XYZ file of C-alpha atoms in Angstrom:
686
model
C 7.820 13.627 4.623
C 10.316 11.552 3.470
C 8.580 8.757 2.890
C 12.233 6.501 1.790
C 13.682 7.616 4.829
C 10.987 5.974 6.254
C 11.172 3.033 4.204
C 15.088 2.119 5.184
C 13.990 2.342 8.859
C 11.181 -0.092 8.318
C 13.830 -2.320 6.652
C 15.898 -2.029 9.515
C 13.526 -2.393 11.653
C 12.406 -5.765 9.930
C 15.603 -6.624 9.851
C 16.019 -6.661 13.388
C 12.760 -7.613 14.537
C 14.936 -10.699 12.963
C 17.551 -10.989 15.319
C 15.537 -10.578 18.529
C 12.524 -13.331 16.930
C 15.733 -15.548 16.764
C 17.152 -14.952 20.444
C 13.991 -15.308 21.432
C 13.757 -19.089 19.747
C 17.360 -19.869 21.086
C 16.360 -18.832 24.310
C 12.970 -21.112 24.087
C 14.914 -24.152 22.388
C 18.088 -23.644 25.654
C 15.067 -23.484 28.634
C 13.494 -26.583 26.655
C 16.126 -28.872 26.967
C 17.115 -27.365 30.517
C 14.303 -28.575 31.958
C 14.285 -31.548 29.611
C 17.169 -33.027 30.689
C 16.046 -32.644 34.854
C 13.296 -34.388 34.251
C 15.008 -36.927 32.146
C 17.368 -37.897 34.998
C 14.510 -37.497 37.860
C 11.597 -39.717 35.886
C 14.949 -42.288 33.796
C 17.425 -42.503 37.407
C 19.769 -41.455 34.566
C 22.141 -39.088 34.210
C 23.065 -40.221 30.433
C 20.616 -38.948 27.390
C 19.926 -40.909 24.036
C 20.589 -40.032 21.220
C 19.878 -36.996 19.282
C 17.956 -36.206 22.903
C 18.903 -32.450 22.097
C 18.708 -32.580 18.578
C 15.360 -33.700 18.963
C 14.024 -31.890 21.198
C 15.214 -28.207 18.702
C 13.801 -29.669 16.321
C 10.820 -30.066 17.706
C 10.682 -26.520 18.838
C 12.730 -24.735 15.949
C 9.731 -26.706 13.258
C 6.948 -25.420 15.632
C 8.233 -21.832 15.910
C 9.761 -21.078 12.706
C 7.322 -23.796 10.438
C 3.861 -21.774 12.689
C 5.584 -18.358 11.706
C 6.499 -19.763 7.705
C 2.420 -20.855 7.066
C 1.689 -17.869 8.481
C 3.352 -15.911 6.009
C 2.978 -18.071 3.277
C -1.241 -17.671 3.957
C -1.046 -14.345 4.097
C 1.074 -13.776 0.285
C -1.783 -12.823 -1.756
C -1.591 -9.771 0.857
C -3.424 -7.227 1.557
C -7.035 -8.605 0.356
C -6.135 -11.836 2.530
C -5.731 -9.905 5.914
C -9.441 -7.675 4.619
C -11.168 -11.133 4.334
C -9.599 -12.401 7.807
C -10.390 -9.410 9.188
C -14.752 -10.024 8.334
C -14.219 -7.554 5.059
C -16.273 -7.428 2.410
C -14.701 -6.090 -0.928
C -16.602 -2.457 -1.854
C -17.633 -3.143 -5.215
C -15.744 -0.177 -7.962
C -19.598 0.291 -9.412
C -20.850 0.442 -5.870
C -24.574 2.698 -5.853
C -24.492 3.172 -2.332
C -23.921 6.630 -1.711
C -21.509 5.837 1.968
C -19.608 3.165 -0.408
C -19.124 5.457 -3.226
C -18.078 8.889 -1.058
C -15.313 5.895 0.246
C -13.739 5.025 -3.090
C -14.150 8.999 -4.004
C -11.971 9.846 -1.354
C -9.646 6.654 -1.793
C -9.470 7.389 -5.252
C -8.437 11.046 -4.645
C -5.781 10.217 -2.300
C -4.150 7.649 -5.148
C -4.794 9.533 -8.081
C -2.825 13.033 -6.038
C 0.032 10.394 -4.479
C 0.297 8.729 -7.845
C 0.597 5.520 -6.208
C -1.738 2.234 -7.144
C -5.983 2.235 -6.389
C -5.998 -0.365 -3.204
C -8.739 -2.815 -2.803
C -11.313 -1.348 -0.583
C -13.387 -3.241 2.516
C -15.696 -2.709 4.344
C -16.169 -3.995 7.834
C -19.639 -4.512 8.392
C -20.668 -5.737 11.757
C -18.235 -3.007 13.638
C -20.001 0.084 14.547
C -15.934 1.122 16.245
C -14.915 3.860 14.161
C -11.503 2.092 13.162
C -9.563 0.970 9.996
C -6.909 -0.348 8.177
C -4.400 -1.241 5.477
C -2.626 -3.853 5.090
C -0.224 -5.950 1.937
C 3.411 -7.139 0.671
C 3.927 -3.970 -0.690
C 2.390 -0.760 -2.341
C 1.563 -3.106 -5.947
C -1.002 -5.569 -3.664
C -2.734 -2.268 -1.052
C -5.907 -3.530 0.783
C -7.984 -1.152 3.042
C -10.691 -1.782 5.643
C -13.001 0.970 6.647
C -15.510 0.368 9.305
C -19.071 0.498 9.602
C -18.736 2.836 12.148
C -16.808 4.740 10.599
C -18.445 5.250 7.098
C -21.331 6.191 8.965
C -20.096 8.887 11.528
C -17.310 10.311 10.318
C -17.923 14.084 7.541
C -16.271 13.480 4.441
C -13.172 15.740 6.034
C -12.509 12.758 8.235
C -13.003 10.511 6.478
C -9.896 12.260 4.902
C -7.972 11.992 7.873
C -7.982 8.249 8.382
C -7.319 7.421 4.714
C -4.503 9.931 5.073
C -3.435 8.056 7.621
C -3.252 4.280 6.115
C -2.076 6.042 2.956
C 0.685 6.586 5.626
C 1.161 3.402 6.361
C 1.575 2.342 2.862
C 4.037 5.030 1.611
C 6.226 4.597 5.068
C 6.810 0.468 4.663
C 4.978 -0.620 7.592
C 2.442 -3.360 6.031
C 5.265 -5.747 5.682
C 6.497 -5.289 8.868
C 3.175 -5.569 10.222
C 2.099 -8.861 7.975
C 6.473 -10.278 9.288
C 4.874 -9.857 13.503
C 1.520 -11.021 12.344
C 3.527 -14.250 11.519
C 6.205 -14.717 13.724
C 3.700 -13.831 17.158
C 1.618 -17.111 15.519
C 4.813 -18.757 15.274
C 5.108 -18.353 18.633
C 1.791 -19.395 19.724
C 1.902 -22.158 17.881
C 4.098 -24.224 20.852
C 2.040 -22.955 23.705
C -0.899 -24.280 20.881
C 1.471 -27.726 20.865
C 2.119 -27.857 24.915
C -1.847 -27.332 25.592
C -2.271 -30.319 22.786
C -0.350 -31.999 25.461
C -1.668 -32.008 28.086
C -4.893 -32.805 26.776
C -3.728 -36.342 25.703
C -1.349 -36.933 28.413
C -1.510 -41.015 28.670
C -3.749 -42.027 32.033
C -2.911 -43.881 34.634
C -5.563 -47.376 33.565
C -3.343 -47.731 30.968
C -0.181 -49.475 33.975
C 2.062 -48.649 36.131
C 4.928 -49.108 34.044
C 3.406 -45.683 31.458
C 3.652 -43.997 34.820
C 7.471 -42.957 34.266
C 6.172 -41.708 30.460
C 3.312 -39.840 31.362
C 5.524 -37.838 33.236
C 7.355 -36.866 31.015
C 4.526 -36.396 28.477
C 3.160 -33.868 31.213
C 6.262 -32.346 32.197
C 7.033 -31.798 28.503
C 3.620 -30.145 28.019
C 3.457 -28.039 31.290
C 7.080 -26.962 29.858
C 5.664 -26.329 26.020
C 2.033 -24.252 27.401
C 3.947 -22.303 29.714
C 7.250 -21.011 27.511
C 5.224 -20.321 24.547
C 2.862 -18.293 26.627
C 6.493 -16.642 27.796
C 7.066 -16.253 24.375
C 4.084 -15.156 22.482
C 3.652 -12.079 25.502
C 7.000 -11.015 24.390
C 5.937 -11.311 20.856
C 3.355 -9.468 21.373
C 5.065 -6.814 23.282
C 7.718 -6.630 20.797
C 4.737 -5.665 18.202
C 2.937 -3.419 20.710
C 6.706 -1.718 20.822
C 7.222 -1.569 17.092
C 3.323 -0.363 16.493
C 3.300 2.667 18.994
C 5.964 4.204 17.284
C 4.265 4.474 14.164
C 0.521 6.019 14.894
C 2.679 9.254 15.564
C 4.303 9.067 12.706
C 1.067 8.386 10.472
C -1.076 10.753 12.541
C 1.268 13.942 11.635
C 1.681 12.657 7.361
C -2.427 12.545 7.521
C -2.569 16.529 8.733
C 0.365 16.688 6.122
C -1.930 14.664 3.653
C -4.949 16.529 3.778
C -3.195 20.232 4.974
C -5.364 20.335 8.249
C -5.263 18.716 11.137
C -9.490 18.291 12.083
C -9.170 15.060 9.324
C -7.799 13.011 11.677
C -8.182 15.241 14.747
C -12.063 14.927 14.339
C -11.534 11.461 14.099
C -9.804 10.023 17.259
C -11.736 12.568 18.535
C -15.402 11.147 17.695
C -13.209 8.021 18.428
C -13.574 9.947 22.430
C -16.978 9.936 22.408
C -17.786 7.225 20.630
C -15.817 5.519 23.244
C -17.848 8.164 26.474
C -20.892 6.566 25.118
C -20.041 3.323 25.365
C -18.054 2.496 28.205
C -17.978 6.572 30.714
C -14.583 5.163 31.843
C -12.662 4.580 28.856
C -12.763 6.654 25.671
C -10.756 3.824 23.708
C -14.069 1.790 23.495
C -15.012 3.333 20.459
C -12.586 2.450 17.733
C -13.290 -1.527 19.767
C -13.810 -3.987 16.869
C -15.874 -7.398 17.604
C -14.669 -10.114 15.694
C -12.250 -13.898 16.188
C -9.572 -12.015 14.242
C -9.203 -8.385 15.846
C -6.331 -9.094 18.313
C -4.510 -11.138 16.103
C -4.693 -7.858 14.198
C -4.490 -5.499 15.935
C -1.761 -3.830 15.114
C -2.767 -2.755 12.194
C -5.614 -0.761 12.892
C -5.976 3.221 13.421
C -6.838 3.041 16.803
C -7.195 -0.412 20.002
C -9.395 -2.632 18.848
C -10.035 -4.470 22.527
C -9.148 -4.266 26.698
C -6.034 -5.996 25.477
C -4.692 -3.271 23.802
C -5.167 -0.658 25.735
C -3.053 -2.817 28.792
C -0.187 -0.311 29.440
C 2.783 -2.779 28.154
C 0.895 -5.000 25.252
C -1.119 -1.321 23.601
C -0.537 -1.195 20.533
C -1.435 2.107 19.977
C -0.718 5.361 22.113
C -3.347 6.484 24.810
C -5.931 8.735 22.807
C -5.987 11.781 24.866
C -2.051 11.845 24.360
C -2.203 11.161 20.178
C -4.978 14.519 20.076
C -2.573 16.742 22.821
C 0.207 15.935 19.899
C -1.574 17.056 17.051
C -3.600 20.162 18.714
C -0.581 21.275 20.679
C -3.019 20.995 23.430
C -5.731 19.334 25.932
C -8.923 19.592 23.162
C -12.329 18.056 24.134
C -14.111 14.627 22.293
C -16.960 15.486 20.146
C -20.399 12.995 19.620
C -20.071 10.377 16.961
C -23.646 10.889 15.809
C -24.199 9.005 12.549
C -24.735 11.222 9.452
C -27.085 11.090 7.943
C -27.658 9.664 4.004
C -30.914 10.426 3.157
C -32.681 7.719 3.660
C -34.721 7.721 6.648
C -33.820 11.431 7.080
C -34.545 13.293 10.237
C -33.951 17.640 10.742
C -31.798 16.675 14.119
C -29.210 15.512 11.697
C -26.310 16.749 10.120
C -26.574 16.223 6.377
C -23.687 13.456 4.662
C -21.039 15.528 2.604
C -20.976 13.984 -0.173
C -20.298 16.265 -2.621
C -16.206 15.773 -3.676
C -14.786 19.460 -1.260
C -12.021 21.366 -1.904
C -9.040 20.147 0.293
C -7.420 23.746 -0.214
C -10.036 25.531 1.181
C -10.478 23.239 4.766
C -8.551 24.750 7.621
C -4.763 24.965 7.338
C -2.257 23.650 9.989
C -1.688 26.583 12.266
C 1.125 28.062 14.216
C -0.196 25.795 16.829
C 1.471 22.289 15.649
C 4.744 21.822 16.142
C 4.212 18.948 18.220
C 3.677 17.311 14.374
C 6.121 19.419 12.714
C 9.005 17.960 15.813
C 7.279 14.659 14.738
C 8.752 14.636 11.141
C 12.389 16.377 11.297
C 13.984 16.279 8.017
C 17.376 14.239 8.049
C 20.519 15.078 6.348
C 20.997 11.483 4.566
C 18.158 12.085 1.700
C 18.022 15.804 0.451
C 15.006 18.037 0.206
C 14.447 16.634 -3.144
C 13.193 13.537 -0.962
C 11.039 15.136 1.295
C 8.583 16.474 -1.411
C 8.122 13.173 -3.274
C 4.622 11.352 -2.359
C 3.384 14.891 -0.925
C 0.214 15.923 -2.732
C -0.358 19.487 -2.182
C -3.693 21.843 -3.473
C -3.132 21.688 -7.419
C -2.716 18.037 -7.642
C -5.647 17.199 -5.313
C -7.867 19.427 -7.291
C -6.956 17.486 -10.512
C -8.059 14.143 -8.117
C -11.207 16.234 -7.738
C -11.948 17.179 -11.195
C -11.052 13.583 -11.982
C -13.424 11.435 -9.912
C -15.949 15.107 -9.318
C -19.830 13.336 -8.904
C -23.076 15.644 -9.231
C -25.789 15.707 -6.067
C -27.373 12.172 -6.180
C -30.867 12.667 -6.688
C -32.376 10.539 -4.743
C -29.282 8.158 -1.965
C -29.244 4.712 -4.187
C -28.638 6.009 -7.128
C -25.288 8.311 -8.212
C -24.562 10.164 -10.884
C -21.256 9.464 -12.410
C -19.944 10.421 -16.154
C -19.729 8.039 -18.655
C -16.962 7.383 -19.330
C -15.745 7.331 -15.405
C -18.842 5.028 -15.171
C -17.264 3.037 -18.091
C -13.637 2.064 -15.485
C -15.841 1.049 -12.551
C -17.590 -1.830 -14.129
C -14.621 -4.720 -15.102
C -16.520 -5.242 -18.402
C -16.204 -1.876 -19.687
C -13.363 -1.077 -17.929
C -11.549 -3.768 -20.673
C -12.961 -1.507 -23.322
C -11.932 1.331 -22.104
C -8.445 0.442 -22.309
C -8.730 -1.279 -25.269
C -9.965 2.031 -26.760
C -7.141 3.960 -25.496
C -4.726 1.612 -27.598
C -7.414 1.804 -30.204
C -5.369 2.619 -34.336
C -6.419 5.473 -36.305
C -6.375 3.630 -39.398
C -8.707 1.320 -40.334
C -6.387 -1.887 -41.360
C -4.546 -1.647 -38.231
C -7.816 -1.203 -36.427
C -9.837 -4.052 -37.945
C -7.188 -6.530 -36.926
C -6.868 -5.295 -33.653
C -10.969 -5.971 -33.131
C -10.014 -10.164 -35.013
C -7.653 -9.703 -31.809
C -10.432 -8.778 -29.059
C -12.717 -10.847 -30.725
C -11.070 -14.256 -30.498
C -10.868 -13.341 -26.383
C -12.904 -14.390 -23.718
C -16.008 -12.471 -23.050
C -14.857 -9.844 -26.101
C -16.826 -6.732 -26.133
C -18.525 -5.268 -28.900
C -16.084 -3.192 -31.375
C -19.323 -0.999 -31.444
C -18.659 -0.200 -27.777
C -14.382 0.160 -28.136
C -15.103 2.866 -30.837
C -18.152 4.569 -28.822
C -15.282 5.079 -25.932
C -12.372 5.568 -27.881
C -14.707 8.922 -29.117
C -14.860 9.942 -26.523
C -11.728 10.209 -25.296
C -10.858 11.906 -28.248
C -12.887 14.927 -26.635
C -10.125 15.185 -23.704
C -7.077 15.444 -23.668
C -3.967 13.148 -23.859
C -3.001 13.572 -20.790
C -5.887 11.680 -18.841
C -5.568 8.517 -19.861
C -2.306 7.068 -17.634
C -4.156 8.363 -14.979
C -8.002 6.999 -16.000
C -5.453 3.717 -16.183
C -5.013 3.976 -12.747
C -8.699 3.915 -12.114
C -9.592 1.172 -14.348
C -7.352 -0.792 -11.990
C -9.550 -1.781 -8.829
C -12.025 -2.889 -11.745
C -10.002 -5.250 -13.406
C -8.550 -6.926 -10.763
C -12.075 -8.453 -9.941
C -11.809 -10.196 -12.908
C -11.487 -13.990 -12.600
C -7.631 -15.449 -13.490
C -8.378 -16.821 -16.682
C -10.557 -13.688 -17.649
C -7.260 -11.281 -16.825
C -4.603 -13.889 -17.975
C -6.581 -13.538 -21.454
C -6.795 -9.553 -21.047
C -3.320 -9.602 -20.732
C -3.092 -11.617 -24.203
C -5.353 -9.931 -25.961
C -3.701 -6.587 -24.589
C -0.580 -7.927 -25.736
C -2.237 -8.368 -29.531
C -4.049 -4.770 -29.482
C 0.070 -3.209 -29.184
C 1.429 -5.463 -31.541
C -1.581 -4.756 -34.743
C 0.936 -2.549 -36.176
C 4.114 -4.582 -35.979
C 5.666 -1.514 -33.783
C 5.960 -0.324 -30.161
C 5.346 2.990 -29.818
C 6.701 5.265 -26.441
C 2.685 5.248 -25.463
C 1.752 1.488 -25.789
C 5.130 1.119 -23.922
C 3.955 2.784 -21.023
C 0.441 0.967 -20.901
C 2.125 -2.458 -21.177
C 4.800 -1.534 -18.252
C 1.470 -0.280 -16.255
C -0.688 -3.024 -16.837
C 2.332 -5.595 -16.375
C 2.942 -3.703 -12.572
C -0.463 -3.337 -11.558
C -2.046 -6.573 -12.612
C 0.661 -9.019 -11.521
C -0.817 -12.300 -11.385
C 0.445 -12.511 -7.616
C 2.367 -9.909 -5.516
C 6.005 -9.525 -6.014
C 7.241 -9.822 -2.532
C 10.561 -8.066 -3.163
C 13.598 -8.539 -4.436
C 15.951 -10.603 -2.759
C 18.926 -8.200 -4.093
C 20.054 -4.681 -3.281
C 21.891 -1.968 -5.067
C 22.933 0.242 -2.544
C 25.739 1.385 -4.689
C 24.019 3.716 -8.505
C 27.371 2.710 -10.598
C 26.454 -0.847 -10.383
C 23.665 0.259 -12.378
C 25.338 3.224 -14.353
C 24.677 1.331 -17.441
C 20.573 0.431 -17.115
C 20.017 4.298 -15.672
C 21.717 6.142 -18.298
C 19.508 3.036 -20.999
C 16.328 5.322 -19.113
C 18.196 8.743 -18.541
C 18.971 8.081 -22.568
C 15.118 7.501 -23.435
C 13.569 9.931 -20.803
C 15.836 13.317 -22.757
C 15.057 11.203 -26.252
C 10.771 11.838 -25.069
C 11.338 15.467 -23.543
C 13.441 16.761 -26.059
C 11.128 19.155 -28.286
C 10.871 19.073 -32.007
C 12.203 14.805 -31.912
C 11.211 13.440 -35.210
C 8.848 10.644 -36.180
C 12.123 8.013 -35.856
C 13.879 6.453 -32.647
C 16.556 9.206 -33.023
C 16.550 13.035 -30.588
C 16.051 15.844 -33.000
C 18.837 17.389 -31.671
C 21.531 14.821 -29.989
C 23.291 17.704 -28.265
C 21.116 18.526 -26.786
C 19.634 15.173 -25.765
C 23.441 14.150 -24.831
C 23.831 16.971 -22.502
C 20.763 16.099 -20.727
C 21.744 12.960 -20.132
C 25.902 13.849 -18.680
C 23.655 16.223 -16.294
C 21.541 13.616 -14.591
C 24.483 11.211 -14.293
C 26.054 14.124 -12.608
C 23.613 14.228 -9.940
C 24.225 10.630 -9.025
C 28.119 11.662 -9.299
C 28.949 9.323 -12.185
C 30.719 9.600 -14.896
C 28.782 10.328 -19.240
C 29.079 6.787 -20.833
C 27.997 6.084 -24.256
C 24.878 4.874 -25.620
C 24.670 3.408 -29.642
C 20.848 4.848 -30.407
C 21.726 4.325 -33.596
C 19.653 1.529 -34.246
C 16.476 2.834 -32.092
C 15.995 2.520 -29.109
C 15.223 -0.977 -27.918
C 11.955 -1.064 -25.414
C 12.899 -4.915 -23.984
C 16.234 -3.282 -22.992
C 14.536 -0.317 -20.629
C 12.205 -2.784 -19.626
C 15.198 -4.704 -18.108
C 17.000 -2.013 -17.151
C 13.541 -0.605 -15.122
C 13.439 -4.296 -13.353
C 17.002 -3.943 -12.307
C 16.401 0.008 -10.848
C 13.180 -1.321 -9.369
C 16.258 -3.306 -6.646
C 17.786 0.078 -6.033
C 18.149 0.396 -1.882
C 15.225 3.061 -0.859
C 17.420 5.978 0.145
C 19.081 6.140 -3.413
C 15.973 5.762 -5.379
C 15.129 10.463 -4.515
C 18.535 11.159 -5.627
C 17.419 8.690 -9.150
C 14.416 9.988 -9.265
C 16.421 13.647 -9.148
C 18.453 13.027 -11.705
C 15.436 11.408 -14.234
C 14.043 14.981 -13.435
C 17.089 16.805 -14.187
C 17.719 14.955 -17.592
C 14.110 15.802 -18.463
C 13.674 19.120 -17.404
C 17.207 20.016 -19.381
C 15.684 18.424 -22.187
C 12.221 19.653 -22.670
C 13.686 23.125 -21.951
C 17.365 24.111 -22.776
C 17.234 27.280 -23.597
C 14.667 28.584 -21.266
C 15.604 30.198 -17.174
C 12.233 28.542 -16.344
C 11.997 25.116 -17.179
C 9.193 22.701 -17.307
C 8.666 19.390 -18.381
C 6.865 18.164 -21.490
C 3.653 16.023 -21.244
C 4.940 13.152 -22.474
C 7.664 13.562 -20.062
C 5.631 13.595 -17.447
C 3.890 10.480 -18.230
C 7.187 8.211 -19.104
C 7.886 9.092 -15.052
C 4.974 8.881 -13.760
C 5.467 5.219 -16.050
C 8.565 4.455 -14.235
C 7.498 5.351 -10.324
C 4.665 2.721 -10.853
C 7.462 0.593 -11.933
C 10.231 1.144 -9.447
C 7.572 1.328 -7.103
C 7.745 4.994 -5.400
C 4.971 8.286 -5.125
C 5.392 10.685 -8.178
C 8.335 13.212 -7.726
C 6.282 16.647 -7.325
C 7.767 18.042 -10.893
C 5.586 14.723 -12.228
C 2.122 15.521 -10.311
C 1.986 19.352 -10.899
C 2.525 18.803 -14.555
C -0.535 16.508 -14.618
C -2.733 19.125 -12.782
C -1.436 21.796 -14.356
C -2.792 19.836 -17.434
C -5.946 21.018 -15.954
C -8.115 17.881 -17.059
C -12.025 17.492 -17.033
C -12.768 20.550 -15.538
C -16.550 21.826 -15.573
């Protein structure tokens, strides 16, 4: 799945949507002015309209539509969490002991770690018995993922993985920002109808006097016109929303098959939607995904399946027919499955299947067969992006096994308790997650460690030094390659902190890093990741996009230079590569991938991390279709520097860690060479 192509297409669709929205606004403005002119001539018996007549009409309409859309989008500025709360979701705490919630979190964490993206906030829609889910957010840094209670109760672990993989496709393809814009624009059009309805309800009555009769007619005509045009505009907006949404569902279904390496995941979930729907309404299989909530209709295009009967309407359907989706997946017609509630160990009965709670093996699941040609047809490769790009964000069995080992859980002794390794328990609690982050930055030297302890002690609600050092000792028993993935596992718990505690934590981390008055590469990576993952407000995306590598040549060369330095074997302790010639060759090789000329980088004064950070921020603004080649240049540079004389080239672990940090900073999934390096570290083997 070429996510960068899909992201570029999502941006094009957003621009096309804005143009269509502008045309719709123009149409409403023109019709309102035409009708208003005829009403004025009829009531006032005057063919000359007052000054600013058309300006006033136009200003009111534009203010209602554009202002309403802007207000709604601003209300959603908090990102995915705001949408999930609007849908009635309850956030699942990272340290939950509920078995079903723990299973859902494990599935989401596995998918996020394997794909190399930030762990989303996870919500449950408790009062929804249908099987459904959605992902929402402005970008991959502020994603929320919501799953209905019915999905948690009725889906096996493999089926739940398929649903989560479907939603991760929307995350990686850039569909979420488009969905939020659609929500805002439809709301703006609805404002016109609401204002017209308000005018009709407040039309002056004739008892106020005959001379006000003409004014009352104008008032009534204005209200009726706005009401009808508002409903027409809202219907057109919903039609556009439905058309865009239907196109994305086939692609997300195919992506889910690619992610999980099996069709029975997402396929089984869709078949159970049909089975549950037949139980509810024998004539409507789609009813199995219905969600009963006041906001469900507004958010219908976010969901895995239709949320109500209106969303199944032929013209306004936000999803393709269920039977058609299944036929695309399986290549033939298939029957629906019974959606029984899966036993969770409480009040167990013999006729219910056991809850699949233990972590399963992705690679042992049934593979995609040749019958899946329809799926392959949905995801043909594009000549715009090289094959390297098609592999980005595609976790294979090795990456998935690594994520499973990171998060493997033992079978619970009781349904209400979960046995987790102590270090993972700490990562799921806000208070202990802070101590764990401090432990990963804790110095070996006594004086520096004492200064770090003083810095932590003056923060808000500081963890005890003994607790930090206990986690430090535990971390020392595991490979260092675990620390960046472990930081990703800590992120959801850290995000639960109140704003003042989060700000205090980030300031304390900065002081802990500066305690030895130097900045190491590891500390720079932690600093970059924490700032990216824990930003106070979501970044709505830079206004400027660079379509040319030449515009960022010095920044790209700067990043490649550092990458060559950290990847080169036998580097000295000073900030100068051990073998300058090898590093220079690696940088030139990377620049050649982008057809850029070699550029001289002065490393005599050492590597300036602030310059690297500024360069990364500008590279983040590369157009989506330009990022794959940039990542390919980075991987090529690291491979040349890591193994200059070997036929079989392989990244060093430190180079893979820096590339993981870089991908997070520029908001892209991991390339295969990086994710496989973490997988081959064979961390946390049991």
